[in-house]
Every structure is written in C-alpha cells, then in structure tokens.
Amino acid sequence: MTRASLPLKIAALGGLAFLHIPLLFILLYCFTTEERSYAFPPPGFTLKWFAVVWSRADIWAAIGLSLKVALVATLLALVFGTLAAGALARARFFGREPISLLFVLPIALPGIVTGIALRQAFGLMEIPFSFWTIVIGHATFCIVVVYNNAVARLRRLSPSLIEASMDLGADAFTTFRLVVLPNVGTALLAGGMLAFALSFDEVIVTTFTAGQQSTLPIWMLSELIRPRQRPVTNVVAVLVIIVTFLPILAAYYLTREGEAVAGSGK
Amino acid sequence: MSLATLDLPARPIGLRGRLSDLLVRRGGLLTLLLLLPPLLWLGLVYLGSLFVFLGQSIFSIDEFSGTIVREPTFATLIELFRPANYDIVLRTVAIATAVTVLCAIIAFPIAYYAARHAGPRAKAAFYLAVMMPLWSSYLVKVYGWKLLLAKEGAIGWFAGRLGLTGALEAWLALPVVGGPSLSVSYTGMVLTFTYLWLPFMILPVQAALERVPGSLIEAAGDLGASPAKVFRTVILPLALPGVVAGAIFTFSLTLGDYIVPQIIGTSALVLGQAVYTLQGTAGNIPLAAAFSLVPILVMAAFLAIARRTGAFDAM
Amino acid sequence: MHASPPPSATAVRFAGVARHFGRVRAVDGVDLSIAPGEFFAMLGPSGSGKTTCLRLIAGFEQPDAGHIEIFGETVEGLPPYRRAVNTVFQDYALFPHLSVGDNVAYGLKVRGVGRAEREKLAREALAMVKLAGMETRRPAQLSGGQRQRVALARALVVRPKVLLLDEPLGALDLKLREEMQAELKSLQRALGLTFVFVTHDQSEALSMADRVAVFNEGRIAQVGAPEEVYERPATAFVAHFVGSANVLSREQAAALGGRAVASSLRPERIAIGDFGAPIGEGIAPVEARVIDISYQGAVRRVSALSDFGMSVTVSVPADAGGRLSPGDVVRLLIPRAALQPMEGEG
C-alpha cells in the first residue's frame, strides 16, 4: 500500500462528501421555521414539526401501510428467492442462464415499465387495486435481492457438508434444518433486510399498483410535487432514512460475519 | 481400543422418509420443485404482464374515439420517429450520457483510493459510506437536491457568499443547460441523476481496480513510464470494464426515470415522462409501449457491447 | 468390543458397475469384491474413476448399470443415510457452525440418541483419536491434522460397517502424513473394520493397504496384494503408475532371452557390472550408453539406451552411481527372472 497523493485524497473525500451532504441538509431543514420556501440559511429553528408529524393521521396511515407492504413483500421474496437460489446455485441444466436472467429482470428494466405492465395486467383481469396489488409489485422486484444474497452464500457452502450430513444418517429435511439453514441463515436475513428497505421506499412501481392508497413514498411524492408544510416532509424523510438505514447496516454486518463462518469450513 | 456397539431400533420409513429418498435420488426433481414456485410467479405475473404491455406497441389508437385498435401495425412504432417523439428519445439519451460521464469522473478517485490506498478499516468505512446512500430512499435523495437547488436554497446562498452569483447567473443564462433557476434546468436534473446513481458507478469501478495487480503498476513505473503515462496506458484500460459495468446502471436508470424530471427539470419531456403521460392522461397505451421498448432496446445494445469488454466480471 | 459384522463373505461387492456423466464413462464396468476387515486401497490418477467408485459405495452416486452389495445387502437406490457406511471427506467437511463435540455427535443426534448418551460417545470417540478435551472448540480453531482426526471420530462414532476415506492424507504435510498412515493402520486393526480408501499416491497405497486396486480410465487394471501389484504388474499402465517400471516390447524381451511377450522390468532389479567380470547364470548382459543421471538421495536413477535401441531406467545405490557420467558406455546386468510378462497386454 502506497500513500495517496493530495489531489487524489481531496477528490476521493470530496466525492464522498458529495454523497452525504444533501442528506445533512434534509436533517437541517427539519428544524427551520420557514414552511413556504427552502430559504437558506433557515431564518430560525424550531422543534414543532416533529409534534406536527406526530399528530398527523395521514402520515401514520401511510407509514402503517408501507410497513405492512414491506413485511409481506419481504416474506414472499424470502420464500421465492430462497427457492430459486436453492435450485440455481449449483444445478447445471439447459435453460439455466435465461432463468437466472429472469430473476434479475425486474430491477434491470426501468421501474416504470414494470409498473405499467402490472397495472395493465390488473386492469385486464379486472383486479381492483388493493393492499395485495402493491405487495405483488414489490415482491416481484424484491425476489432478486434475496436471491443474490442466498446464491452467493450457497455457492460458498462446500457441497461436501451436505453429503457429510446425509452420510451420517440425516435425510434431506434434517440436512436442510441442521446444516443448510444455519449456514445460509444470516445471508437470508441480510437479503430480507435489504428487500425490506427496498420495498419500504419504492415509489415508481407503487405509483401504478396502489390506486388511491398512499404508502409513505407516495405521500412524499405528492408533497414534493405540491408542497404544503415543507419541514413536515423533512421530518418524514429523516424517518425514512432511519427506517432504511438500520436494516441495511444490520445486513452489512450479518453478511460480513457470515462470510467468516462459512469460510472456516475449508 | 474399542467402541461400544450402538443398538438402535430400526425406524420405519414413513412418508417423509420416502419423499426424502425421492428428492435425493432424483436431484433434477428437487431442482424442479424448488424452481417451480418462483418461476410461476415471475414467469406468469411478471413476464406475462410485460409481454401483454409491450405487445401492444404493434396496436394503434383510433384518433377519434381514443380506443385501441387491436390490429397489428407498424404505425405506432414508426410514430416514434416523428420529430417531436424522436427529440424526446435523443434528449433522454443525451442526459443519460452526460450523467454517465459525470458519474465516471466523480467515482474514479473514490474507487481508486478505496481500491489501492485504503487499509482494511478504511476500506470497510468507504464501503459503508457508499452503500448507505445507495440504499437510502430514492425520494429522500431527490428531495435533498430540491432543497439545495432551489432559487432561495443553499447553493445560491453559498454562491453569493463566495462572490460567485455572477458566474451562476451566467451559467443559467446559457441556452441548453440554463433556466430560470437550477431547480428547473438540465444542469439541476443532471446533477441530481449523477448524485442518485453515483454509488452504482463506484462499486464496479472499485472491483475492477482491485483486480489490477499492484506489481503491474510498479512494473510500468520501473520501465520508466511517468505517472500520467502509467495511468493512461495501464490503469485506465484495466478499469474500463468496471466503468462500463457502472455505466450499465447509470444509463439504464436514467433512461427509465420520470420522477426526477417531474420535480427538478424543464418542461421538455424525457422518455419516462412521455411513457407516464401517454399511459395516464393521454390513454395511448400502444405508444407508451412503443416508448418503453426504447430503453429496453438501448440497454440490450449496450449490454451486447459491454459483454465484449468483460464488464460482467466487474459486477 | 466392536461392532461385529454379520457373517458374509464380502463387505463390498461390485458387479459390472458403470456410472456415466454425459459422455464421460467415469466408471465403466467394474467388478470388485472387498473382504470384511480388509484395508483396501483404490489407486489411480485423477479421473480414473476411483473416487466415483467410493461415492457409489457411499450412495452419493447411483450406478447406471450393474449391482452393488454391502455385506450382502443390495444398495442400489438407497440414499446415503440408509447405508451402514461412513465417509471421511477429502476436505473433512466439518460443520463450521457446530463445535467439535457437536460435529462428532451429529450422526448420533440424527439417529435420536439422547443428549447425555451422545456426549459420552462423542467424548470416547475423540479420546480414541487423541483429541480428548477438544469438544468445545470450533473446527476453524483446529490444525489440518486435528480436523482430520475429528472427521475420523465423527465417522467412526456411528459404527459404520465400512469406513470410506477419500484422499484422507492429501492435505497434510509429509511428516504428519507418515504419522497418520501408521495411526490409521493401527486403528483399522484394532477395530477390525473394513477400510476403503482412495489415493493417487502409490507409496501410500502400497504401505497401508492389504490389497490395492489400480484404476485406469474407469476400469480396474489390476487388483492384488501390494507386492503382487508392484512385482507383477498386469499392464503397462500399472507398471508405469506403480513404481515407474520399465516396459519392454515383446521383441526387446526376446532379445534379452525372455519369453516373447510384453514385459515389465523394475529399475532396481538391473545392476551395472564391470566389462571383464564373468556373467552369472540367468543374467542377460546388455551394452548401453548413459543418457542421464539423477540423484534421488538413497539411489541414483540412470537412464540408458542399449545397443539394440532399448531405453531403460536403472536404479543403483547412490554411491555406486557416483562415478558415472552421461556418454559413458556401461554393461547392464538384467536377471531374466526379473522380466515380468504382462498378461494384460496384447
């Protein structure tokens, strides 16, 4: 490792600052007394917007819906993503490549295409918008997050561990419970957390599958287009940052530690 | 040395045992059973909807009644080449290109520092510092830029403090990139996109740079190449697959977005907005489908080129 | 006392067993019979089918054709967990999420043995492989040799009728390998178990096994006691692979006064004599030019080309070969009795 030159250091740290400074401004504007413009510097500071958010039923309803959707979509994604990873991690068969492409497609294609396509399908089958139409959209693009995490871990898992378990007398189900699950568990948990974060702040697909329902990002989008009490949006934005930050941080540590465990078998 | 005998009653093979036997003996059956539910979900729900929607690009819309005419025709696809529509495509591709180039320029020093100069702890910190904005809320990030770019916002204030108000106004007075304020200009839109997708560029570039052996750079230096020449002839070519991999993200994400232009941007439409209005208020699903094919086709072409540069190894 | 196998003439029997992977005939018509209590080695280069045969016994593979019996019981179609055999894996395959004690007790746990009982049995098994007191460690905290012993204890604690070992010593360094060879051998004798082990190292196979099967291209080239395989290789492949013997054509064998069939000739059976000295009974003298000499510690290997175009390798004591240099013309003394006709060759 060599020492970096000063311009390189400045450019690298400047780039990182660029990534984080806008988030700091959001935090700053939570406390401004100015509610009609984004005047900088804020004319004064207040804590009243937190109380306003606390008493707003529409925000709480949106948070509740977002949490419920994220939870159910994550559970579905966990089931489907794990199954897909189990099938594709090691098996070699004709058509394997196109199938793994299919699992990645929902995040590879623009969200607007996925959203409109689903909306069209719901319309065609005369399915009214509901909680479940949102969940279907979210689960579709959350599968890939779980799938990626699980596949990476399964590929690192030595296949002889499974053989050893069966060799010692465990059938397929016992082997899954006592050997496979403990070794991929943290990867699944991490994948689930990322899926949760992804679902919790998704707005594009949701726009097309929610109808009149308002998830938290939908609520925020309408505030961005037609701002009313601007600092209220800031407080909600900070809330969203916190709700997504924690699972992502947890996922990071889970996969790091998991690597150490899975790698020690060799 | 001895081992006590193990006397266990033989257990009968139940239904579960027989199922386990079947799955172990027929690995293909296990794969099929695992694959079936997710494949049905994505194949039916997702691919099915996708085909139904995109397939409508070969239908057309009746000008008078506004209803969809379900007869195969190329008319809708050809309509994309009408100047007004063609402009939308070109404008969007130009924005995506600008965003990609800016992302590459900002990402490179970060990726280079993290890959070649950071110790294990600093590397972990860098990784987290890039991952956090990557995964934090898209809308929140857009909102952050709306705050900064607003006429009365922080960028304008800092420009005033630094005596740069004149420069900012001169920039905004320029024909294409300018506008009444940063928050309603292409400059603002490109900045916001660059901010949004930057982490997607940093990670693959860093991965590519980490694969460049340090000995190669030292060897080039030993052979008398100046740092600038080493950078141009050794580091840049080796980092290129990473840049291309990052560009896949920055390009495709920009092509499909319609929310940023709606919140920060000019009144001229981009692709995503066009699709959005066509399917919504205009009710012209066939043309919306035709427009949706554009980013898909552009990306398919991009991917075909990227495959040749080895970009997929850097992802 | 140890698990006494039911009275059966053979521990493992293969009849016409074949296993194909796509077009590759990994195992191509193997007949085999391993006796109870035997230490049996499957020797061969990589891709020769020896490991697939081991996996066929364990149940990780199923044969495409043929018949497999373990102690008289037909096992085709039986999954690994219904077979009374256990495996020591090449990479040991210890469960990384379990302690050493829980690794060893795993087989007992899935068989429904109670906690106290299986902890006691696991302790005994670990003591047997000289790892007493290591129960609470994690596999990651052990050395390669210790992991190997844990793998051994884990397989033995469930009392297999046959223990399978896949390149068990491959990952260990030379010193440890010799130690483990002796230990495995004494363990096998003490338990009276049937051991089947796979290796590509001929000296390991010769020194440990009661009988050796030499594999080549999915078939067994020869089965026999180590001495038999070494002294009387059945094919040119066996002659080369086991102890790198010289392989002579029928003409060359005839020129030395032997039977006119392709034959093998061990390098150490050839001596280098003085030109003036009398030639003993049954010895063929051959004039040859030294091509190359390589020093190998105890011996020197001399490659030479005879006047009638026969190229041979000679192994001589190191001090005796010290005077030679390439280009020298020497007299090779070849005992006709050392010529081993190879029935397997046409």
mmCIF file of N, CA and C in Angstrom, chain A residues 64-78 80 106 114 118 122 127-143 195 198-200 202 205-211 213 215, chain B residues 41-42 45-46:
data_model
loop_
_atom_site.group_PDB
_atom_site.id
_atom_site.type_symbol
_atom_site.label_atom_id
_atom_site.label_comp_id
_atom_site.label_asym_id
_atom_site.label_seq_id
_atom_site.Cartn_x
_atom_site.Cartn_y
_atom_site.Cartn_z
ATOM 1 N N GLY A 64 -47.967 3.040 8.302
ATOM 2 C CA GLY A 64 -48.513 1.710 8.601
ATOM 3 C C GLY A 64 -48.626 0.865 7.352
ATOM 4 N N LEU A 65 -49.168 1.463 6.277
ATOM 5 C CA LEU A 65 -49.330 0.708 5.032
ATOM 6 C C LEU A 65 -47.960 0.288 4.483
ATOM 7 N N SER A 66 -46.996 1.219 4.494
ATOM 8 C CA SER A 66 -45.672 0.899 3.973
ATOM 9 C C SER A 66 -45.030 -0.243 4.746
ATOM 10 N N LEU A 67 -45.150 -0.206 6.071
ATOM 11 C CA LEU A 67 -44.554 -1.265 6.879
ATOM 12 C C LEU A 67 -45.208 -2.607 6.576
ATOM 13 N N LYS A 68 -46.540 -2.593 6.470
ATOM 14 C CA LYS A 68 -47.252 -3.857 6.213
ATOM 15 C C LYS A 68 -46.849 -4.416 4.851
ATOM 16 N N VAL A 69 -46.835 -3.533 3.835
ATOM 17 C CA VAL A 69 -46.458 -3.977 2.491
ATOM 18 C C VAL A 69 -45.034 -4.530 2.496
ATOM 19 N N ALA A 70 -44.102 -3.784 3.128
ATOM 20 C CA ALA A 70 -42.708 -4.219 3.132
ATOM 21 C C ALA A 70 -42.569 -5.567 3.815
ATOM 22 N N LEU A 71 -43.321 -5.753 4.896
ATOM 23 C CA LEU A 71 -43.222 -7.002 5.642
ATOM 24 C C LEU A 71 -43.691 -8.181 4.795
ATOM 25 N N VAL A 72 -44.873 -8.042 4.202
ATOM 26 C CA VAL A 72 -45.438 -9.152 3.427
ATOM 27 C C VAL A 72 -44.605 -9.395 2.161
ATOM 28 N N ALA A 73 -44.208 -8.303 1.485
ATOM 29 C CA ALA A 73 -43.407 -8.457 0.271
ATOM 30 C C ALA A 73 -42.084 -9.134 0.597
ATOM 31 N N THR A 74 -41.475 -8.782 1.736
ATOM 32 C CA THR A 74 -40.211 -9.400 2.129
ATOM 33 C C THR A 74 -40.394 -10.886 2.392
ATOM 34 N N LEU A 75 -41.488 -11.240 3.071
ATOM 35 C CA LEU A 75 -41.717 -12.659 3.346
ATOM 36 C C LEU A 75 -41.865 -13.441 2.044
ATOM 37 N N LEU A 76 -42.651 -12.902 1.117
ATOM 38 C CA LEU A 76 -42.820 -13.572 -0.178
ATOM 39 C C LEU A 76 -41.476 -13.682 -0.894
ATOM 40 N N ALA A 77 -40.721 -12.566 -0.891
ATOM 41 C CA ALA A 77 -39.428 -12.564 -1.574
ATOM 42 C C ALA A 77 -38.484 -13.572 -0.937
ATOM 43 N N LEU A 78 -38.551 -13.704 0.388
ATOM 44 C CA LEU A 78 -37.690 -14.672 1.076
ATOM 45 C C LEU A 78 -37.992 -16.083 0.603
ATOM 46 N N PHE A 80 -39.622 -17.112 -2.242
ATOM 47 C CA PHE A 80 -39.322 -17.334 -3.659
ATOM 48 C C PHE A 80 -37.817 -17.211 -3.947
ATOM 49 N N PRO A 106 -36.599 -7.811 -13.157
ATOM 50 C CA PRO A 106 -37.420 -6.760 -12.542
ATOM 51 C C PRO A 106 -36.635 -5.565 -12.042
ATOM 52 N N THR A 114 -42.110 -1.954 -15.536
ATOM 53 C CA THR A 114 -42.682 -2.963 -14.648
ATOM 54 C C THR A 114 -44.024 -2.477 -14.101
ATOM 55 N N LEU A 118 -47.706 -4.193 -14.905
ATOM 56 C CA LEU A 118 -48.536 -4.793 -13.856
ATOM 57 C C LEU A 118 -49.913 -4.132 -13.828
ATOM 58 N N PHE A 122 -53.443 -6.014 -14.172
ATOM 59 C CA PHE A 122 -54.520 -5.935 -13.189
ATOM 60 C C PHE A 122 -55.810 -5.466 -13.862
ATOM 61 N N ILE A 127 -58.765 -6.908 -11.677
ATOM 62 C CA ILE A 127 -58.412 -6.969 -10.263
ATOM 63 C C ILE A 127 -58.386 -5.539 -9.740
ATOM 64 N N PRO A 128 -59.208 -5.215 -8.731
ATOM 65 C CA PRO A 128 -59.177 -3.841 -8.206
ATOM 66 C C PRO A 128 -57.905 -3.606 -7.399
ATOM 67 N N PHE A 129 -57.435 -2.359 -7.362
ATOM 68 C CA PHE A 129 -56.244 -2.045 -6.583
ATOM 69 C C PHE A 129 -56.512 -2.333 -5.118
ATOM 70 N N SER A 130 -55.524 -2.916 -4.469
ATOM 71 C CA SER A 130 -55.679 -3.233 -3.050
ATOM 72 C C SER A 130 -54.289 -3.347 -2.447
ATOM 73 N N PHE A 131 -54.254 -3.640 -1.175
ATOM 74 C CA PHE A 131 -53.010 -3.961 -0.479
ATOM 75 C C PHE A 131 -52.215 -4.977 -1.278
ATOM 76 N N TRP A 132 -52.932 -5.982 -1.792
ATOM 77 C CA TRP A 132 -52.229 -7.093 -2.442
ATOM 78 C C TRP A 132 -51.638 -6.716 -3.785
ATOM 79 N N THR A 133 -52.266 -5.765 -4.499
ATOM 80 C CA THR A 133 -51.652 -5.373 -5.769
ATOM 81 C C THR A 133 -50.309 -4.681 -5.511
ATOM 82 N N ILE A 134 -50.219 -3.910 -4.434
ATOM 83 C CA ILE A 134 -48.924 -3.296 -4.099
ATOM 84 C C ILE A 134 -47.916 -4.387 -3.759
ATOM 85 N N VAL A 135 -48.353 -5.340 -2.937
ATOM 86 C CA VAL A 135 -47.450 -6.404 -2.493
ATOM 87 C C VAL A 135 -46.923 -7.200 -3.703
ATOM 88 N N ILE A 136 -47.790 -7.486 -4.655
ATOM 89 C CA ILE A 136 -47.356 -8.262 -5.827
ATOM 90 C C ILE A 136 -46.234 -7.526 -6.555
ATOM 91 N N GLY A 137 -46.422 -6.226 -6.752
ATOM 92 C CA GLY A 137 -45.381 -5.445 -7.414
ATOM 93 C C GLY A 137 -44.072 -5.469 -6.638
ATOM 94 N N HIS A 138 -44.155 -5.255 -5.331
ATOM 95 C CA HIS A 138 -42.935 -5.191 -4.526
ATOM 96 C C HIS A 138 -42.229 -6.533 -4.460
ATOM 97 N N ALA A 139 -42.985 -7.594 -4.241
ATOM 98 C CA ALA A 139 -42.360 -8.919 -4.131
ATOM 99 C C ALA A 139 -41.598 -9.239 -5.414
ATOM 100 N N THR A 140 -42.152 -8.810 -6.559
ATOM 101 C CA THR A 140 -41.522 -9.125 -7.837
ATOM 102 C C THR A 140 -40.093 -8.594 -7.915
ATOM 103 N N PHE A 141 -39.886 -7.345 -7.460
ATOM 104 C CA PHE A 141 -38.503 -6.851 -7.568
ATOM 105 C C PHE A 141 -37.676 -7.105 -6.316
ATOM 106 N N CYS A 142 -38.310 -7.577 -5.239
ATOM 107 C CA CYS A 142 -37.542 -7.905 -4.034
ATOM 108 C C CYS A 142 -36.928 -9.307 -4.105
ATOM 109 N N ILE A 143 -37.523 -10.170 -4.936
ATOM 110 C CA ILE A 143 -37.022 -11.545 -5.032
ATOM 111 C C ILE A 143 -35.531 -11.536 -5.348
ATOM 112 N N ALA A 195 -34.370 -6.354 1.189
ATOM 113 C CA ALA A 195 -35.652 -6.365 0.489
ATOM 114 C C ALA A 195 -36.635 -5.447 1.209
ATOM 115 N N LEU A 198 -35.764 -1.898 0.462
ATOM 116 C CA LEU A 198 -36.102 -1.595 -0.928
ATOM 117 C C LEU A 198 -37.605 -1.358 -1.075
ATOM 118 N N SER A 199 -38.383 -2.248 -0.454
ATOM 119 C CA SER A 199 -39.834 -2.137 -0.556
ATOM 120 C C SER A 199 -40.331 -0.886 0.174
ATOM 121 N N PHE A 200 -39.731 -0.621 1.321
ATOM 122 C CA PHE A 200 -40.230 0.467 2.155
ATOM 123 C C PHE A 200 -40.161 1.813 1.438
ATOM 124 N N GLU A 202 -39.928 2.211 -2.084
ATOM 125 C CA GLU A 202 -40.195 2.140 -3.513
ATOM 126 C C GLU A 202 -41.354 3.064 -3.879
ATOM 127 N N VAL A 205 -42.922 1.765 -9.054
ATOM 128 C CA VAL A 205 -43.866 0.679 -9.312
ATOM 129 C C VAL A 205 -45.140 0.907 -8.498
ATOM 130 N N THR A 206 -44.957 1.384 -7.268
ATOM 131 C CA THR A 206 -46.103 1.598 -6.387
ATOM 132 C C THR A 206 -47.105 2.587 -6.978
ATOM 133 N N THR A 207 -46.583 3.610 -7.648
ATOM 134 C CA THR A 207 -47.468 4.600 -8.268
ATOM 135 C C THR A 207 -48.526 3.928 -9.133
ATOM 136 N N PHE A 208 -48.117 2.841 -9.794
ATOM 137 C CA PHE A 208 -49.020 2.199 -10.758
ATOM 138 C C PHE A 208 -49.865 1.093 -10.141
ATOM 139 N N THR A 209 -49.491 0.602 -8.954
ATOM 140 C CA THR A 209 -50.219 -0.544 -8.393
ATOM 141 C C THR A 209 -50.991 -0.173 -7.138
ATOM 142 N N ALA A 210 -50.923 1.091 -6.711
ATOM 143 C CA ALA A 210 -51.541 1.440 -5.432
ATOM 144 C C ALA A 210 -52.954 1.999 -5.588
ATOM 145 N N GLY A 211 -53.265 2.510 -6.765
ATOM 146 C CA GLY A 211 -54.575 3.151 -6.908
ATOM 147 C C GLY A 211 -54.644 4.374 -6.014
ATOM 148 N N GLN A 213 -54.502 4.276 -2.732
ATOM 149 C CA GLN A 213 -53.835 4.077 -1.442
ATOM 150 C C GLN A 213 -52.550 4.886 -1.399
ATOM 151 N N THR A 215 -48.852 4.913 0.237
ATOM 152 C CA THR A 215 -47.726 4.442 1.045
ATOM 153 C C THR A 215 -46.907 5.674 1.404
ATOM 154 N N TRP B 41 -44.310 -17.496 -10.449
ATOM 155 C CA TRP B 41 -44.566 -16.112 -10.050
ATOM 156 C C TRP B 41 -44.013 -15.143 -11.103
ATOM 157 N N LEU B 42 -42.698 -15.287 -11.357
ATOM 158 C CA LEU B 42 -42.082 -14.328 -12.264
ATOM 159 C C LEU B 42 -42.505 -14.558 -13.711
ATOM 160 N N VAL B 45 -46.799 -13.825 -13.564
ATOM 161 C CA VAL B 45 -47.176 -12.486 -13.121
ATOM 162 C C VAL B 45 -46.350 -11.437 -13.854
ATOM 163 N N TYR B 46 -45.033 -11.641 -13.853
ATOM 164 C CA TYR B 46 -44.184 -10.573 -14.346
ATOM 165 C C TYR B 46 -44.015 -10.607 -15.868
#
